[in-house]
mmCIF file of C-alpha atoms in Angstrom:
data_model
loop_
_atom_site.group_PDB
_atom_site.id
_atom_site.type_symbol
_atom_site.label_atom_id
_atom_site.label_comp_id
_atom_site.label_asym_id
_atom_site.label_seq_id
_atom_site.Cartn_x
_atom_site.Cartn_y
_atom_site.Cartn_z
ATOM 1 C CA MET A 24 0.025 0.022 -0.013
ATOM 2 C CA ALA A 25 1.761 2.872 -1.233
ATOM 3 C CA ASP A 26 -0.608 5.632 -0.432
ATOM 4 C CA THR A 27 -0.684 5.007 3.423
ATOM 5 C CA LEU A 28 1.410 6.990 5.622
ATOM 6 C CA PRO A 29 3.704 5.341 8.173
ATOM 7 C CA THR A 30 2.130 4.928 11.640
ATOM 8 C CA ASP A 31 5.413 5.138 13.692
ATOM 9 C CA THR A 32 6.437 8.782 12.891
ATOM 10 C CA GLY A 33 7.342 11.076 15.755
ATOM 11 C CA SER A 34 6.817 14.418 14.221
ATOM 12 C CA PRO A 35 3.292 16.026 14.529
ATOM 13 C CA SER A 36 1.515 17.499 11.660
ATOM 14 C CA VAL A 37 2.559 20.830 10.684
ATOM 15 C CA ALA A 38 -1.052 21.786 10.221
ATOM 16 C CA ALA A 39 -1.842 20.527 13.563
ATOM 17 C CA LEU A 40 0.832 22.744 15.154
ATOM 18 C CA ALA A 41 -0.370 26.062 13.434
ATOM 19 C CA PRO A 42 -3.602 26.607 15.245
ATOM 20 C CA ALA A 43 -2.062 25.970 18.626
ATOM 21 C CA SER A 44 0.794 28.415 17.926
ATOM 22 C CA GLN A 45 -1.581 31.018 16.431
ATOM 23 C CA LEU A 46 -4.094 30.400 19.559
ATOM 24 C CA ASP A 47 -1.222 30.910 21.794
ATOM 25 C CA ALA A 48 -0.564 34.528 20.350
ATOM 26 C CA TRP A 49 -3.822 35.490 20.272
ATOM 27 C CA ASN A 50 -4.647 34.613 23.883
ATOM 28 C CA ALA A 51 -1.122 36.575 24.963
ATOM 29 C CA ALA A 52 -1.965 39.536 22.789
ATOM 30 C CA ASN A 53 -5.826 39.877 23.736
ATOM 31 C CA PRO A 54 -6.957 38.618 26.906
ATOM 32 C CA VAL A 55 -10.728 38.567 28.052
ATOM 33 C CA GLY A 56 -12.240 41.936 27.988
ATOM 34 C CA THR A 57 -10.272 43.171 24.851
ATOM 35 C CA TRP A 58 -12.428 45.522 22.900
ATOM 36 C CA VAL A 59 -13.026 44.176 19.486
ATOM 37 C CA ILE A 60 -15.061 44.857 15.953
ATOM 38 C CA ALA A 61 -16.697 41.414 15.304
ATOM 39 C CA TYR A 62 -18.463 40.544 11.872
ATOM 40 C CA PRO A 63 -20.856 37.940 13.032
ATOM 41 C CA GLY A 64 -22.027 37.262 9.287
ATOM 42 C CA ALA A 65 -19.895 38.545 6.183
ATOM 43 C CA ARG A 66 -16.814 40.263 7.090
ATOM 44 C CA GLY A 67 -17.440 44.107 6.514
ATOM 45 C CA PHE A 68 -21.007 43.799 6.935
ATOM 46 C CA ARG A 69 -22.972 44.562 10.496
ATOM 47 C CA SER A 70 -20.182 45.130 12.376
ATOM 48 C CA LEU A 71 -20.427 44.634 16.215
ATOM 49 C CA ILE A 72 -18.324 46.633 18.776
ATOM 50 C CA THR A 73 -18.072 44.550 21.582
ATOM 51 C CA GLN A 74 -15.601 42.776 24.095
ATOM 52 C CA THR A 75 -14.328 39.399 23.959
ATOM 53 C CA ARG A 76 -15.848 36.958 27.094
ATOM 54 C CA SER A 77 -13.431 34.007 26.440
ATOM 55 C CA VAL A 78 -10.303 33.152 25.351
ATOM 56 C CA ALA A 79 -9.788 31.618 21.763
ATOM 57 C CA ILE A 80 -10.773 28.392 21.133
ATOM 58 C CA VAL A 81 -9.947 25.686 18.425
ATOM 59 C CA THR A 82 -13.479 24.681 17.154
ATOM 60 C CA SER A 83 -14.402 21.282 16.251
ATOM 61 C CA SER A 84 -14.009 22.130 12.524
ATOM 62 C CA GLY A 85 -10.497 23.293 13.525
ATOM 63 C CA HIS A 86 -11.065 26.773 13.234
ATOM 64 C CA LEU A 87 -9.775 29.435 15.627
ATOM 65 C CA ALA A 88 -12.714 31.459 17.435
ATOM 66 C CA VAL A 89 -13.681 33.465 20.563
ATOM 67 C CA TRP A 90 -16.871 34.527 22.012
ATOM 68 C CA VAL A 91 -17.993 38.189 22.492
ATOM 69 C CA LYS A 92 -20.550 40.013 24.309
ATOM 70 C CA GLY A 93 -23.681 40.410 22.780
ATOM 71 C CA HIS A 94 -23.855 37.288 20.274
ATOM 72 C CA GLY A 95 -24.802 33.798 20.889
ATOM 73 C CA GLY A 96 -22.281 31.973 19.337
ATOM 74 C CA TYR A 97 -18.451 32.230 18.653
ATOM 75 C CA ILE A 98 -16.689 34.325 15.935
ATOM 76 C CA ALA A 99 -13.879 32.952 13.994
ATOM 77 C CA LEU A 100 -10.664 34.944 14.533
ATOM 78 C CA THR A 101 -10.772 36.084 10.974
ATOM 79 C CA HIS A 102 -13.726 37.978 11.608
ATOM 80 C CA ILE A 103 -12.426 39.515 14.535
ATOM 81 C CA ASP A 104 -10.292 42.930 14.517
ATOM 82 C CA PRO A 105 -8.939 43.995 18.120
ATOM 83 C CA ILE A 106 -9.265 47.755 18.809
ATOM 84 C CA SER A 107 -8.009 50.032 21.509
ATOM 85 C CA ALA A 108 -10.872 51.204 24.198
ATOM 86 C CA GLU A 109 -10.437 54.745 22.862
ATOM 87 C CA LYS A 110 -11.345 53.818 19.428
ATOM 88 C CA ALA A 111 -14.391 51.487 20.507
ATOM 89 C CA GLY A 112 -15.708 54.438 22.431
ATOM 90 C CA ALA A 113 -15.498 56.688 19.638
ATOM 91 C CA LEU A 114 -17.177 54.233 17.302
ATOM 92 C CA LEU A 115 -19.939 53.230 19.794
ATOM 93 C CA GLU A 116 -20.843 57.267 19.919
ATOM 94 C CA GLN A 117 -20.769 57.379 16.439
ATOM 95 C CA LYS A 118 -23.261 54.670 16.008
ATOM 96 C CA HIS A 119 -25.281 56.122 18.910
ATOM 97 C CA GLN A 120 -25.470 59.878 17.225
ATOM 98 C CA PHE A 121 -26.676 58.169 13.843
ATOM 99 C CA LEU A 122 -29.326 56.084 15.471
ATOM 100 C CA ASP A 123 -30.225 59.468 17.451
ATOM 101 C CA LEU A 124 -32.222 57.474 20.087
ATOM 102 C CA ASP A 125 -31.478 59.645 23.291
ATOM 103 C CA ALA A 126 -34.187 61.913 24.597
ATOM 104 C CA ASP A 127 -31.610 65.031 24.542
ATOM 105 C CA SER A 128 -30.727 64.952 20.734
ATOM 106 C CA THR A 129 -32.602 66.384 17.741
ATOM 107 C CA CYS A 130 -32.755 64.134 14.438
ATOM 108 C CA PRO A 131 -30.078 65.480 12.191
ATOM 109 C CA PHE A 132 -32.164 64.565 8.889
ATOM 110 C CA GLU A 133 -35.648 62.883 8.217
ATOM 111 C CA GLY A 134 -35.758 59.418 8.892
ATOM 112 C CA ALA A 135 -32.436 59.322 10.728
ATOM 113 C CA SER A 136 -34.254 58.047 13.796
ATOM 114 C CA ARG A 137 -36.000 54.638 13.504
ATOM 115 C CA TYR A 138 -37.945 55.092 16.576
ATOM 116 C CA PRO A 139 -39.241 58.798 16.857
ATOM 117 C CA TYR A 140 -41.473 57.701 19.909
ATOM 118 C CA LEU A 141 -38.037 57.395 21.952
ATOM 119 C CA THR A 142 -37.185 61.124 21.538
ATOM 120 C CA LEU A 143 -39.378 62.027 23.989
ATOM 121 C CA GLY A 144 -41.309 65.098 22.597
ATOM 122 C CA GLY A 145 -40.130 64.740 19.041
ATOM 123 C CA GLN A 146 -42.816 64.624 16.277
ATOM 124 C CA PRO A 147 -43.491 61.284 15.007
#
C-alpha cells in the first residue's frame, strides 16, 4: 500500500501545530475583555463593537474562534479585529449619534431615527 502513511512517525503534523501557536499568540496579545470589531456574518457587513468574553478556542472544525458579548455564538478570529478602548468609545458614540435615540438629541435629517417616539417630545 503505497498511499498509506507510516504510523511510527514521531513528528506531529505541521497543520496541527499552526492553530496552537496562533491560538497562544492571540490569547497572549488579547486577554478576555479586549475591545473588538466583530463581524458575525460576512466580514465587512453589520459589525458589532464589543468585548471578548472568552479566550480563543479551537472549534471542532479546526477553526480558531472567540466568544464576544452581545452575540450568542462564537466568531472566527478571521472575523475579529482588536481595537483600543478609545477607538471603541468613538465608534460607539458615532453609532449612537447616527441612531439618535436619546431624549436630548435632535434628528439631524429626515428618517435618521427609527423610533421617533423614543425622542420624548419629538414629532413622529
